[in-house]
Coordinates of C-alpha atoms in Angstrom, one line a residue:
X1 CA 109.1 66.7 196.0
X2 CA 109.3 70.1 194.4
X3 CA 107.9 69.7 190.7
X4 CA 110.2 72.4 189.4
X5 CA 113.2 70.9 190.4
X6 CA 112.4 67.3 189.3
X7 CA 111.6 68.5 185.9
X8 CA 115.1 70.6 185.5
X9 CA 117.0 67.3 187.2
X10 CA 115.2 65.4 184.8
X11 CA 116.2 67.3 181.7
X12 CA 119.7 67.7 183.3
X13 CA 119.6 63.4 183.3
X14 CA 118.7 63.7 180.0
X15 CA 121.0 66.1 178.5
X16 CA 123.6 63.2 180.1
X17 CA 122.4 60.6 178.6
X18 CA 122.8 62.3 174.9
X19 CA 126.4 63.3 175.8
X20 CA 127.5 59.9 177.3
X21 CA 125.4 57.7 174.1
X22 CA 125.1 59.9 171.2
X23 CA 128.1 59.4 168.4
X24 CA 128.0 62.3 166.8
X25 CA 130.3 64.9 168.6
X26 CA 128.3 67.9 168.0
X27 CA 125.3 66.0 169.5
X28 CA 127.0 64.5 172.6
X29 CA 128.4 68.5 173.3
X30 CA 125.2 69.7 172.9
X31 CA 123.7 67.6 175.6
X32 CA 126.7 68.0 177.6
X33 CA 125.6 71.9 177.4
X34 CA 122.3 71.5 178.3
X35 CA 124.0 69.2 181.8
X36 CA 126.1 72.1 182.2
X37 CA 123.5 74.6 181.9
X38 CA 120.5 72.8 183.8
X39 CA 123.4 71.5 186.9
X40 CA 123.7 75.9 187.6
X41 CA 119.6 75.9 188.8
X42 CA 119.1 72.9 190.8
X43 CA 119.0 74.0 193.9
X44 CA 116.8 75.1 196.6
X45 CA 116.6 78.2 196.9
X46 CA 118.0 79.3 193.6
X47 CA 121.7 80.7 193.3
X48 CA 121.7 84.5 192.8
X49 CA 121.4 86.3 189.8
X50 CA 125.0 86.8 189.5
X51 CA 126.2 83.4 190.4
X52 CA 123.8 82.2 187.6
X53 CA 125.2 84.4 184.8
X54 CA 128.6 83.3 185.9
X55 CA 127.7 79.3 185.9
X56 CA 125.9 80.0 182.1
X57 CA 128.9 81.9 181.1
X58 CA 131.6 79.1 182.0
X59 CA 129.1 76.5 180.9
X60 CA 129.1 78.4 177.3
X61 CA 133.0 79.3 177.5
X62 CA 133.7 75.3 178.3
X63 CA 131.3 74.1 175.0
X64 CA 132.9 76.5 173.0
X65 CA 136.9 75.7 173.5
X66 CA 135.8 72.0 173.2
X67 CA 133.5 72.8 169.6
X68 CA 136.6 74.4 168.4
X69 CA 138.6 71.5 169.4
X70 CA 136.2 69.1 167.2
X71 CA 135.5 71.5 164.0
X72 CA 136.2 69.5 161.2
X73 CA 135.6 66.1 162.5
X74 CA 134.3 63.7 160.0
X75 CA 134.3 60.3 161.9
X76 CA 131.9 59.3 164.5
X77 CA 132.7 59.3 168.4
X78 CA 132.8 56.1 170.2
X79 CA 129.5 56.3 171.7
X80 CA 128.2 54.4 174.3
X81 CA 129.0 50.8 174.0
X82 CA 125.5 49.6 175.4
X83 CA 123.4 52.2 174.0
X84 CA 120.9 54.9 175.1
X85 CA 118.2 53.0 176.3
X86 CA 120.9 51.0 178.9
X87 CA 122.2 54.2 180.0
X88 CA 118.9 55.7 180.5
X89 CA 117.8 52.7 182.8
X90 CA 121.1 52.7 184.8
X91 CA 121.1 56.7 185.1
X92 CA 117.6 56.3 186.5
X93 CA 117.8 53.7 189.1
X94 CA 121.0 55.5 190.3
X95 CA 118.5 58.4 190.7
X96 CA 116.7 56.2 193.0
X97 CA 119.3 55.5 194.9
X98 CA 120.4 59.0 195.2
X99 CA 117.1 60.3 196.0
X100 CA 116.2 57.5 198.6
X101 CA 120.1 58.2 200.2
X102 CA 119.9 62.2 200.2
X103 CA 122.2 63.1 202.8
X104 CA 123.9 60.0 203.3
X105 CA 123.0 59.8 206.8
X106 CA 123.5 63.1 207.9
X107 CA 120.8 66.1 207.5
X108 CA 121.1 67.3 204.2
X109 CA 120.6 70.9 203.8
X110 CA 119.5 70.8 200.0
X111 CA 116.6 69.4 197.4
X112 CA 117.1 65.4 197.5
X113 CA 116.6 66.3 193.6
X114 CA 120.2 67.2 193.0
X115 CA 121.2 64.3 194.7
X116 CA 119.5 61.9 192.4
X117 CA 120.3 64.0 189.4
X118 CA 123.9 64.2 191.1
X119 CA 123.8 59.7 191.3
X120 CA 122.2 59.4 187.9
X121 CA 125.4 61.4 186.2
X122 CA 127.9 60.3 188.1
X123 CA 127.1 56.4 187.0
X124 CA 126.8 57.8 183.6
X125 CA 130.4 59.4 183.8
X126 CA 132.2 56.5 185.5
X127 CA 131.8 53.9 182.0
X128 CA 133.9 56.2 179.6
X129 CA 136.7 57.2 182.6
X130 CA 137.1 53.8 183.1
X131 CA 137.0 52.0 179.9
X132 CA 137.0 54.3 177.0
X133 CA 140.1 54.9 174.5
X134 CA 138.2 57.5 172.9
X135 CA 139.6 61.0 174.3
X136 CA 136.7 63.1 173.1
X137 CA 134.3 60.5 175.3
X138 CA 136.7 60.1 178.1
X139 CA 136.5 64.1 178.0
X140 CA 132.7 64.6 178.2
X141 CA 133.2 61.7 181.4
X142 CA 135.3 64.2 183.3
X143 CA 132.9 66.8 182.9
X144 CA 130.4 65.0 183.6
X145 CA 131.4 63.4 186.6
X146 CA 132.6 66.8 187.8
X147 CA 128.9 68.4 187.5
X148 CA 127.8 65.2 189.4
X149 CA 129.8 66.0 192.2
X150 CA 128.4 69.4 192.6
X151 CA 125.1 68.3 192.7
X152 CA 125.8 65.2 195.2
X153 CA 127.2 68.7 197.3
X154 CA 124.3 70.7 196.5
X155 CA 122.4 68.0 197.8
X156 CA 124.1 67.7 201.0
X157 CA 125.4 71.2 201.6
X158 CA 122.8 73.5 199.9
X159 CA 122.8 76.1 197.7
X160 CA 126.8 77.2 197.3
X161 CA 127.8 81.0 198.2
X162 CA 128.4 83.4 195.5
X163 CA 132.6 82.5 195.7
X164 CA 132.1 79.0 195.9
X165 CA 130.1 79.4 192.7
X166 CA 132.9 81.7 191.0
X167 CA 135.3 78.6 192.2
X168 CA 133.0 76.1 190.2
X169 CA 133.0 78.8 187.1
X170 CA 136.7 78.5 187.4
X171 CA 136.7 74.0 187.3
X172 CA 134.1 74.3 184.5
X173 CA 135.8 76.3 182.0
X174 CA 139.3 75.1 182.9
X175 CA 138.0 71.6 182.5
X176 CA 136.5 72.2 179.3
X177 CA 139.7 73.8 178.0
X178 CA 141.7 70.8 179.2
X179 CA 138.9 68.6 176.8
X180 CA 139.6 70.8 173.8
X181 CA 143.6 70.5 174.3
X182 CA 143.6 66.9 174.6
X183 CA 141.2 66.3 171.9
X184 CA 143.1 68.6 169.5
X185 CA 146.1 66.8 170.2
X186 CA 144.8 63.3 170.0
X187 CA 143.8 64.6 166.1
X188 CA 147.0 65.8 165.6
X189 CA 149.0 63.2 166.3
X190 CA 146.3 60.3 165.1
X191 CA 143.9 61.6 163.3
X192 CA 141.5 60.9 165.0
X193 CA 140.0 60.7 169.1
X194 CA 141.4 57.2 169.7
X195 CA 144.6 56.4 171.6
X196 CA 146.6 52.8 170.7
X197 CA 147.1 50.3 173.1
X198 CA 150.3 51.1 174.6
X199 CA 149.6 54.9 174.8
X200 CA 152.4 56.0 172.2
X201 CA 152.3 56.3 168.2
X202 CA 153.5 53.3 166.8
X203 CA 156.1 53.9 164.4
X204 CA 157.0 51.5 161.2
X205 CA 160.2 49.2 161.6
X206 CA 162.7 50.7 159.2
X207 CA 165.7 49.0 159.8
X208 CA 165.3 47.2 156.2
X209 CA 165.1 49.8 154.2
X210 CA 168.0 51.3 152.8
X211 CA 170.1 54.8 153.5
X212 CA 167.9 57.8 152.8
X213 CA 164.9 56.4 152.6
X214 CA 161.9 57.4 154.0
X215 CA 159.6 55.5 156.2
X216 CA 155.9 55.3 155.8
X217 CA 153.5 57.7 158.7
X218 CA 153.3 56.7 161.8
X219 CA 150.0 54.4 162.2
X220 CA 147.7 53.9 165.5
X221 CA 146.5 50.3 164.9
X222 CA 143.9 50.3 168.3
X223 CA 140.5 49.3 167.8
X224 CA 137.8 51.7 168.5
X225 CA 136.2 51.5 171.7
X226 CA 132.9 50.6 170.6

């Protein structure tokens, strides 16, 4: 086991855990950041120079459309229904499991590292795709369980060419803006991150009220995804 690499997987495991738990939106993007930017250096041997710059530039790009998307939120995210010390335990025996299966049965040509780290995110990602009405959360899922594919690849396949990399610049920061368009939305047409039951805005029965009247806002009566 290299020492370096287990130390950035293990921060990268970390930084997933804050994302996937932590109700606070500026706190879950931060740690979704630090996934982002930790996922661009495990791997043995390291990615060029270039191909790193690229990976922290789309990382940054990505944080950045979805920080504009949630300026001005006052409300809380949904969180992790289980809390942090769950997710930590389930992220790390998936790490097991990932390290102990590195290749899947064939020879793998990268650090069994990325592998665990790749496990350990992906069953932190899979809860909120799932299960979660909350946009914002289901957002940080997809990123999340994009990264943990690469890993599970870097893993298996070993360190990605420079255009491969460029490829993976171009999911990251498309992703991200795809987060920030659905969140903004969501708020517009809610106020808030959480979808109702039946996917549409539930509109006020007006048939009772007389010609030229108007009807009360459009409410979304869901429960929060707690």
């Amino acid at each position: 086991m290299n020492p370096l690499l287990a130390g950035l997987a293990a921060i990268v495991v970390v930084g997933a855990v804050v994302a996937m738990s932590a109700r606070e939106a500026r706190a879950s993007l931060l740690g979704l950041l630090v996934v982002l930017l930790g996922a661009a250096v495990v791997a043995d041997p390291l990615p060029t120079p270039l191909a790193i710059a690229a990976r922290i530039a789309a990382a940054l790009l990505a944080a950045q459309l979805i920080a504009i998307a949630i300026r001005d939120l006052d409300g809380p995210t949904a969180g992790s229904r289980l809390g942090w010390p769950v997710e930590a335990l389930a992220a790390a025996a998936a790490a097991v499991i990932g390290y102990g299966t590195h290749g899947l049965g064939a020879p793998a040509l990268g650090p069994a590292e990325a592998s665990a780290a790749g496990f350990a995110i992906g069953v932190l990602a899979a809860a909120p795709i799932v299960t979660s009405r909350d946009v914002y959360r289901f957002g940080i899922g997809a990123v999340l369980l994009l990264v943990a594919g690469l890993l599970v690849r870097v893993g298996i396949g070993g360190t990605p060419a420079d255009l491969e990399q460029l490829v993976t610049c171009g999911l990251v920061a498309g992703l991200g803006g795809a987060v920030a368009v659905i969140v903004r939305g969501a708020r517009e047409a809610t106020g808030g991150l959480v979808v109702v039951e039946d996917g549409v805005i539930r509109r006020p029965d007006t048939r009772h009220l007389g010609r030229g009247a108007h009807p009360p806002a459009p409410t979304a009566d869901a429960s929060i995804d707690r």
